[in-house]
Amino acid sequence: MDALVIVAAALVAVLFATLVEYFIHRGMHWGFIYPEGHRRHHEQNEARTFLLDFVDYGSAALLVGWLGFLISVPAGIGWALGAAAYTVLASYAHQLQHANAALVFWMKRPVHRLHHNHDMTEGNFGVLVDWWDRVFGTYTPIEYPHQAGPRRLRDYMAIPWR
Ligand SMILES: [Zn+2]
Ligand SMILES: [Zn+2]
């Protein structure tokens, strides 16, 4: 039973985190969250490093990552694990879409790469996933080729780590 609660809490945490990700990025374009810094990110069109993203995403995750313990210990563990998993996945997804978006296999199109390539201000706010763009009507599909030929682990590892 506890294991089930842990897994469920972790999944809900990841789902919630992707929703927060969507609205934080959207808020940056609305202009009330870190607008200057985000404009620079668009102008430079590069993503610093995994470690710096990890610190950014991770500080947000720390703020709310303990809340599950208000419900129960298993819920707390699951929620915290979900927050940690999200932090790693989102930092990686951000880096990979800047470094080599053709490798992104878990979305039909690498929405964050498209968001940057077309300097979008009204669409494709997702980073790790595209589903909230689809839900809220901001999904802007533009073709982007997936990697043709073999996908090698070494290519997936070729991002700026620190
Ligand atoms: Zn943006
Ligand atoms: Zn970016």
Coordinates of N, CA and C and ligand atoms in Angstrom, one line a residue:
M1 N 0.8 -1.2 0.0 CA 0.0 0.0 0.0 C 0.9 1.3 0.0
D2 N 1.9 1.2 0.9 CA 2.8 2.4 0.9 C 3.5 2.6 -0.4
A3 N 3.9 1.5 -1.0 CA 4.6 1.6 -2.3 C 3.7 2.2 -3.3
L4 N 2.4 1.8 -3.3 CA 1.5 2.4 -4.2 C 1.3 3.9 -4.0
V5 N 1.3 4.3 -2.8 CA 1.1 5.7 -2.4 C 2.4 6.5 -2.9
I6 N 3.6 5.9 -2.7 CA 4.8 6.5 -3.1 C 4.8 6.7 -4.6
V7 N 4.5 5.7 -5.4 CA 4.5 5.8 -6.8 C 3.4 6.8 -7.3
A8 N 2.2 6.8 -6.7 CA 1.2 7.7 -7.1 C 1.6 9.1 -6.8
A9 N 2.1 9.3 -5.6 CA 2.5 10.7 -5.3 C 3.6 11.2 -6.2
A10 N 4.6 10.3 -6.6 CA 5.7 10.7 -7.5 C 5.1 11.1 -8.8
L11 N 4.1 10.3 -9.3 CA 3.6 10.6 -10.6 C 2.8 11.9 -10.6
V12 N 2.0 12.1 -9.6 CA 1.3 13.4 -9.5 C 2.3 14.6 -9.4
A13 N 3.4 14.4 -8.6 CA 4.4 15.5 -8.5 C 5.0 15.8 -9.9
V14 N 5.3 14.8 -10.7 CA 5.8 15.1 -12.0 C 4.8 15.8 -12.9
L15 N 3.6 15.3 -12.8 CA 2.5 16.0 -13.6 C 2.3 17.4 -13.2
F16 N 2.3 17.7 -11.8 CA 2.2 19.0 -11.3 C 3.4 19.9 -11.7
A17 N 4.6 19.3 -11.6 CA 5.8 20.1 -12.0 C 5.7 20.5 -13.4
T18 N 5.3 19.7 -14.3 CA 5.2 20.1 -15.7 C 4.2 21.2 -16.0
L19 N 3.1 21.2 -15.1 CA 2.1 22.2 -15.2 C 2.7 23.6 -14.7
V20 N 3.5 23.5 -13.6 CA 4.2 24.7 -13.1 C 5.2 25.2 -14.1
E21 N 5.9 24.3 -14.7 CA 6.9 24.6 -15.8 C 6.2 25.4 -16.9
Y22 N 5.1 24.9 -17.3 CA 4.3 25.5 -18.4 C 4.0 27.0 -18.0
F23 N 3.4 27.2 -16.8 CA 3.0 28.5 -16.5 C 4.1 29.4 -16.1
I24 N 5.2 28.9 -15.5 CA 6.4 29.8 -15.3 C 6.9 30.3 -16.6
H25 N 7.1 29.4 -17.6 CA 7.6 29.9 -18.9 C 6.6 30.8 -19.5
R26 N 5.3 30.5 -19.4 CA 4.3 31.4 -20.0 C 4.3 32.7 -19.3
G27 N 4.5 32.7 -18.0 CA 4.6 33.9 -17.2 C 5.8 34.8 -17.6
M28 N 6.9 34.1 -18.0 CA 8.0 34.9 -18.5 C 7.7 35.7 -19.7
H29 N 6.9 35.1 -20.5 CA 6.5 35.8 -21.8 C 5.3 36.8 -21.5
W30 N 4.5 36.6 -20.5 CA 3.6 37.6 -20.1 C 4.3 38.8 -19.5
G31 N 5.5 38.5 -19.0 CA 6.3 39.6 -18.5 C 6.4 39.8 -17.0
F32 N 5.8 38.9 -16.3 CA 5.9 39.1 -14.8 C 6.8 38.1 -14.1
I33 N 7.4 37.2 -14.8 CA 8.4 36.3 -14.1 C 9.8 36.5 -14.9
Y34 N 10.7 37.1 -14.3 CA 12.1 37.1 -14.9 C 12.1 37.4 -16.4
P35 N 11.4 38.5 -16.8 CA 11.3 38.7 -18.3 C 12.6 39.1 -18.9
E36 N 13.5 39.9 -18.2 CA 14.8 40.3 -18.8 C 15.7 39.1 -19.1
G37 N 15.8 38.3 -18.0 CA 16.7 37.1 -18.1 C 16.2 36.2 -19.2
H38 N 14.9 36.0 -19.3 CA 14.4 35.1 -20.3 C 14.5 35.7 -21.7
R39 N 14.4 37.0 -21.8 CA 14.7 37.6 -23.2 C 16.1 37.3 -23.6
R40 N 17.0 37.4 -22.6 CA 18.4 37.1 -22.9 C 18.6 35.7 -23.4
H41 N 17.9 34.8 -22.7 CA 17.9 33.3 -23.1 C 17.5 33.2 -24.5
H42 N 16.5 33.9 -24.9 CA 16.0 33.8 -26.3 C 17.0 34.4 -27.3
E43 N 17.6 35.5 -26.9 CA 18.6 36.2 -27.8 C 19.8 35.3 -28.0
Q44 N 20.3 34.8 -26.9 CA 21.5 34.0 -26.9 C 21.2 32.6 -27.5
N45 N 20.0 32.2 -27.4 CA 19.6 30.9 -27.9 C 20.5 29.7 -27.5
E46 N 21.0 29.8 -26.3 CA 21.7 28.7 -25.8 C 21.3 28.5 -24.3
A47 N 21.7 27.3 -23.8 CA 21.1 26.9 -22.5 C 22.1 26.7 -21.4
R48 N 23.2 27.5 -21.4 CA 24.1 27.3 -20.3 C 24.5 25.9 -20.0
T49 N 24.2 25.3 -18.8 CA 24.6 23.9 -18.6 C 23.5 23.2 -17.8
F50 N 23.7 21.9 -17.8 CA 22.8 21.0 -17.1 C 22.8 21.4 -15.6
L51 N 24.0 21.6 -15.1 CA 24.1 21.9 -13.6 C 23.4 23.2 -13.3
L52 N 23.5 24.2 -14.1 CA 22.9 25.5 -13.8 C 21.4 25.4 -13.9
D53 N 20.9 24.6 -14.9 CA 19.5 24.3 -14.9 C 19.0 23.5 -13.7
F54 N 19.8 22.6 -13.3 CA 19.5 21.7 -12.2 C 19.3 22.6 -11.0
V55 N 20.2 23.6 -10.8 CA 20.1 24.4 -9.6 C 18.8 25.3 -9.7
D56 N 18.5 25.8 -10.9 CA 17.3 26.6 -11.1 C 16.0 25.8 -10.8
Y57 N 15.9 24.7 -11.6 CA 14.7 23.9 -11.4 C 14.6 23.3 -10.0
G58 N 15.8 23.0 -9.5 CA 15.9 22.3 -8.2 C 15.5 23.3 -7.1
S59 N 15.8 24.6 -7.2 CA 15.4 25.5 -6.1 C 13.9 25.6 -6.1
A60 N 13.3 25.6 -7.2 CA 11.8 25.7 -7.3 C 11.2 24.4 -6.7
A61 N 11.9 23.3 -7.0 CA 11.4 22.0 -6.5 C 11.5 21.9 -5.0
L62 N 12.6 22.5 -4.5 CA 12.8 22.5 -3.0 C 11.7 23.2 -2.3
L63 N 11.2 24.3 -2.9 CA 10.2 25.1 -2.2 C 8.9 24.3 -1.9
V64 N 8.6 23.4 -2.8 CA 7.3 22.7 -2.7 C 7.5 21.2 -2.5
G65 N 8.8 20.7 -2.6 CA 9.1 19.3 -2.7 C 8.8 18.5 -1.4
W66 N 8.6 19.3 -0.3 CA 8.4 18.7 1.0 C 6.9 18.6 1.4
L67 N 6.1 19.2 0.6 CA 4.7 19.4 0.9 C 3.9 18.0 1.2
G68 N 4.4 17.0 0.5 CA 3.7 15.7 0.6 C 3.7 15.2 2.1
F69 N 4.7 15.6 2.8 CA 4.8 15.1 4.2 C 3.7 15.7 5.1
L70 N 3.0 16.7 4.6 CA 1.9 17.2 5.3 C 0.7 16.2 5.3
I71 N 0.8 15.3 4.3 CA -0.3 14.3 4.2 C 0.1 13.0 4.9
S72 N 1.3 12.4 4.5 CA 1.8 11.2 5.2 C 3.2 11.0 4.8
V73 N 3.9 10.1 5.5 CA 5.3 9.9 5.2 C 5.5 9.3 3.8
P74 N 4.7 8.2 3.4 CA 4.8 7.7 2.0 C 4.5 8.8 1.0
A75 N 3.4 9.6 1.2 CA 3.1 10.6 0.3 C 4.3 11.6 0.2
G76 N 4.9 11.9 1.3 CA 6.0 12.8 1.3 C 7.2 12.3 0.5
I77 N 7.5 11.0 0.7 CA 8.6 10.4 0.0 C 8.4 10.4 -1.5
G78 N 7.1 10.0 -1.9 CA 6.8 9.9 -3.3 C 6.9 11.3 -3.9
W79 N 6.3 12.3 -3.3 CA 6.2 13.6 -3.8 C 7.6 14.2 -4.0
A80 N 8.5 13.9 -3.0 CA 9.9 14.4 -3.0 C 10.6 13.7 -4.1
L81 N 10.4 12.4 -4.3 CA 11.1 11.7 -5.4 C 10.6 12.2 -6.7
G82 N 9.4 12.5 -6.8 CA 8.8 13.0 -8.1 C 9.4 14.4 -8.4
A83 N 9.6 15.2 -7.4 CA 10.2 16.5 -7.6 C 11.6 16.4 -8.0
A84 N 12.3 15.4 -7.4 CA 13.7 15.2 -7.8 C 13.8 14.7 -9.2
A85 N 13.0 13.7 -9.5 CA 13.0 13.1 -10.9 C 12.7 14.2 -11.9
Y86 N 11.7 15.0 -11.6 CA 11.4 16.1 -12.5 C 12.6 17.0 -12.8
T87 N 13.2 17.4 -11.7 CA 14.4 18.3 -11.8 C 15.4 17.8 -12.7
V88 N 15.7 16.5 -12.6 CA 16.8 15.9 -13.5 C 16.2 15.8 -14.9
L89 N 15.0 15.4 -15.1 CA 14.5 15.2 -16.4 C 14.3 16.5 -17.2
A90 N 13.8 17.5 -16.5 CA 13.6 18.8 -17.1 C 14.9 19.5 -17.5
S91 N 15.9 19.4 -16.6 CA 17.2 20.0 -16.9 C 17.8 19.3 -18.1
Y92 N 17.6 18.0 -18.1 CA 18.2 17.2 -19.3 C 17.4 17.6 -20.6
A93 N 16.1 17.6 -20.5 CA 15.3 17.9 -21.6 C 15.6 19.3 -22.2
H94 N 15.8 20.2 -21.3 CA 16.2 21.6 -21.8 C 17.5 21.6 -22.5
Q95 N 18.5 20.9 -21.9 CA 19.8 20.9 -22.5 C 19.8 20.1 -23.9
L96 N 19.1 19.0 -23.9 CA 19.1 18.2 -25.1 C 18.4 19.0 -26.3
Q97 N 17.4 19.7 -26.0 CA 16.7 20.4 -27.0 C 17.5 21.6 -27.6
H98 N 18.4 22.1 -26.7 CA 19.3 23.1 -27.2 C 20.5 22.5 -27.9
A99 N 21.0 21.3 -27.4 CA 22.2 20.8 -28.0 C 22.0 19.9 -29.2
N100 N 20.9 19.1 -29.2 CA 20.6 18.2 -30.4 C 19.2 17.7 -30.3
A101 N 18.3 18.6 -30.7 CA 16.9 18.4 -30.5 C 16.4 17.2 -31.4
A102 N 17.1 16.8 -32.4 CA 16.7 15.7 -33.3 C 16.6 14.4 -32.5
L103 N 17.3 14.4 -31.3 CA 17.4 13.2 -30.5 C 16.1 13.0 -29.6
V104 N 15.4 14.1 -29.5 CA 14.2 14.0 -28.6 C 13.2 13.0 -29.1
F105 N 13.0 11.9 -28.4 CA 12.2 10.9 -28.9 C 10.8 10.8 -28.1
W106 N 10.7 11.5 -27.0 CA 9.5 11.3 -26.2 C 8.4 12.4 -26.5
M107 N 8.7 13.2 -27.5 CA 7.7 14.1 -28.0 C 7.6 14.0 -29.5
K108 N 6.5 14.3 -30.1 CA 6.4 14.2 -31.5 C 7.3 15.3 -32.1
R109 N 7.4 16.4 -31.5 CA 8.3 17.5 -31.9 C 8.9 18.1 -30.7
P110 N 10.2 18.5 -30.8 CA 10.9 19.1 -29.6 C 10.4 20.6 -29.4
V111 N 9.3 20.7 -28.7 CA 8.6 22.0 -28.6 C 9.5 23.1 -28.1
H112 N 10.4 22.8 -27.2 CA 11.3 23.9 -26.8 C 12.2 24.4 -27.8
R113 N 12.8 23.5 -28.6 CA 13.6 23.8 -29.8 C 12.8 24.7 -30.7
L114 N 11.6 24.4 -31.0 CA 10.8 25.2 -32.0 C 10.5 26.5 -31.4
H115 N 10.2 26.5 -30.1 CA 9.9 27.8 -29.4 C 11.1 28.8 -29.6
H116 N 12.3 28.2 -29.5 CA 13.5 29.1 -29.7 C 13.7 29.4 -31.2
N117 N 13.7 28.4 -32.0 CA 14.0 28.6 -33.4 C 13.2 29.7 -34.0
H118 N 11.9 29.7 -33.6 CA 11.0 30.6 -34.2 C 10.7 31.8 -33.3
D119 N 11.5 31.9 -32.3 CA 11.4 33.0 -31.3 C 10.0 33.2 -30.9
M120 N 9.3 32.1 -30.5 CA 7.9 32.2 -30.2 C 7.6 32.9 -28.9
T121 N 6.6 33.7 -28.8 CA 6.2 34.3 -27.5 C 4.8 33.8 -27.1
E122 N 4.1 33.1 -28.0 CA 2.8 32.7 -27.7 C 2.5 31.2 -27.8
G123 N 3.6 30.5 -27.9 CA 3.3 29.0 -28.1 C 4.5 28.2 -27.7
N124 N 4.2 26.9 -27.5 CA 5.2 25.9 -27.2 C 6.0 26.3 -25.9
F125 N 5.3 26.4 -24.8 CA 5.9 26.8 -23.6 C 6.5 25.6 -22.8
G126 N 6.1 24.4 -23.2 CA 6.6 23.2 -22.5 C 8.1 23.0 -22.7
V127 N 8.7 22.3 -21.8 CA 10.1 22.0 -22.0 C 10.3 20.5 -21.9
L128 N 9.9 19.9 -20.8 CA 10.0 18.4 -20.7 C 8.9 17.7 -21.5
V129 N 7.7 18.3 -21.6 CA 6.6 17.7 -22.3 C 5.8 18.7 -23.0
D130 N 5.0 18.2 -24.0 CA 4.2 19.2 -24.8 C 2.7 19.1 -24.4
W131 N 2.3 18.3 -23.4 CA 0.9 18.1 -23.2 C 0.1 19.3 -22.7
W132 N 0.8 20.1 -21.9 CA 0.0 21.3 -21.4 C -0.2 22.3 -22.6
D133 N 0.7 22.4 -23.5 CA 0.5 23.2 -24.7 C -0.7 22.7 -25.4
R134 N -0.8 21.4 -25.5 CA -2.0 20.9 -26.2 C -3.3 21.2 -25.5
V135 N -3.2 21.1 -24.1 CA -4.4 21.3 -23.3 C -4.8 22.8 -23.4
F136 N -3.9 23.7 -23.3 CA -4.2 25.1 -23.3 C -4.2 25.8 -24.6
G137 N -4.1 25.0 -25.7 CA -4.2 25.6 -27.0 C -3.0 26.4 -27.5
T138 N -1.8 26.2 -26.9 CA -0.6 26.9 -27.4 C 0.3 26.0 -28.1
Y139 N -0.1 24.8 -28.4 CA 0.8 23.9 -29.2 C 0.9 24.4 -30.6
T140 N 2.1 24.7 -31.0 CA 2.4 25.2 -32.4 C 3.2 24.2 -33.1
P141 N 2.6 23.3 -33.9 CA 3.4 22.2 -34.5 C 4.1 22.7 -35.8
I142 N 5.4 22.6 -35.8 CA 6.2 22.9 -37.0 C 7.0 21.6 -37.1
E143 N 7.2 21.2 -38.3 CA 8.0 19.9 -38.5 C 9.4 20.1 -38.0
Y144 N 9.9 19.1 -37.4 CA 11.3 19.1 -37.0 C 11.7 17.6 -37.1
P145 N 12.8 17.4 -37.8 CA 13.2 16.0 -38.1 C 13.7 15.3 -36.9
H146 N 13.2 14.1 -36.7 CA 13.9 13.2 -35.7 C 15.2 12.7 -36.3
Q147 N 16.1 12.3 -35.4 CA 17.3 11.8 -35.8 C 17.1 10.6 -36.7
A148 N 17.7 10.6 -37.9 CA 17.7 9.5 -38.8 C 18.9 8.6 -38.4
G149 N 18.7 7.3 -38.6 CA 19.8 6.4 -38.3 C 19.9 6.1 -36.9
P150 N 21.0 5.4 -36.5 CA 21.1 4.9 -35.1 C 21.2 6.0 -34.1
R151 N 20.6 5.8 -33.0 CA 20.7 6.8 -31.9 C 21.7 6.2 -30.9
R152 N 22.8 6.9 -30.7 CA 23.8 6.3 -29.8 C 23.8 7.0 -28.5
L153 N 24.0 6.3 -27.4 CA 24.0 6.8 -26.1 C 25.0 8.0 -26.0
R154 N 26.1 7.8 -26.6 CA 27.1 8.9 -26.5 C 26.6 10.2 -27.0
D155 N 25.7 10.2 -28.1 CA 25.1 11.4 -28.5 C 24.1 12.0 -27.5
Y156 N 23.4 11.1 -26.8 CA 22.5 11.6 -25.7 C 23.3 12.2 -24.6
M157 N 24.5 11.8 -24.4 CA 25.3 12.3 -23.3 C 26.1 13.6 -23.7
A158 N 26.0 14.0 -25.0 CA 26.8 15.1 -25.5 C 26.0 16.4 -25.2
I159 N 25.9 16.8 -24.0 CA 25.3 18.1 -23.6 C 26.3 18.7 -22.7
P160 N 26.2 20.1 -22.5 CA 27.1 20.7 -21.6 C 26.6 20.4 -20.1
W161 N 27.4 19.6 -19.4 CA 26.9 19.1 -18.1 C 27.1 20.1 -17.0
R162 N 28.3 20.8 -17.0 CA 28.5 21.7 -15.9 C 29.2 23.0 -16.3
Ligands
ZN1 ZN 10.6 31.4 -23.9
ZN2 ZN 15.7 27.2 -23.7

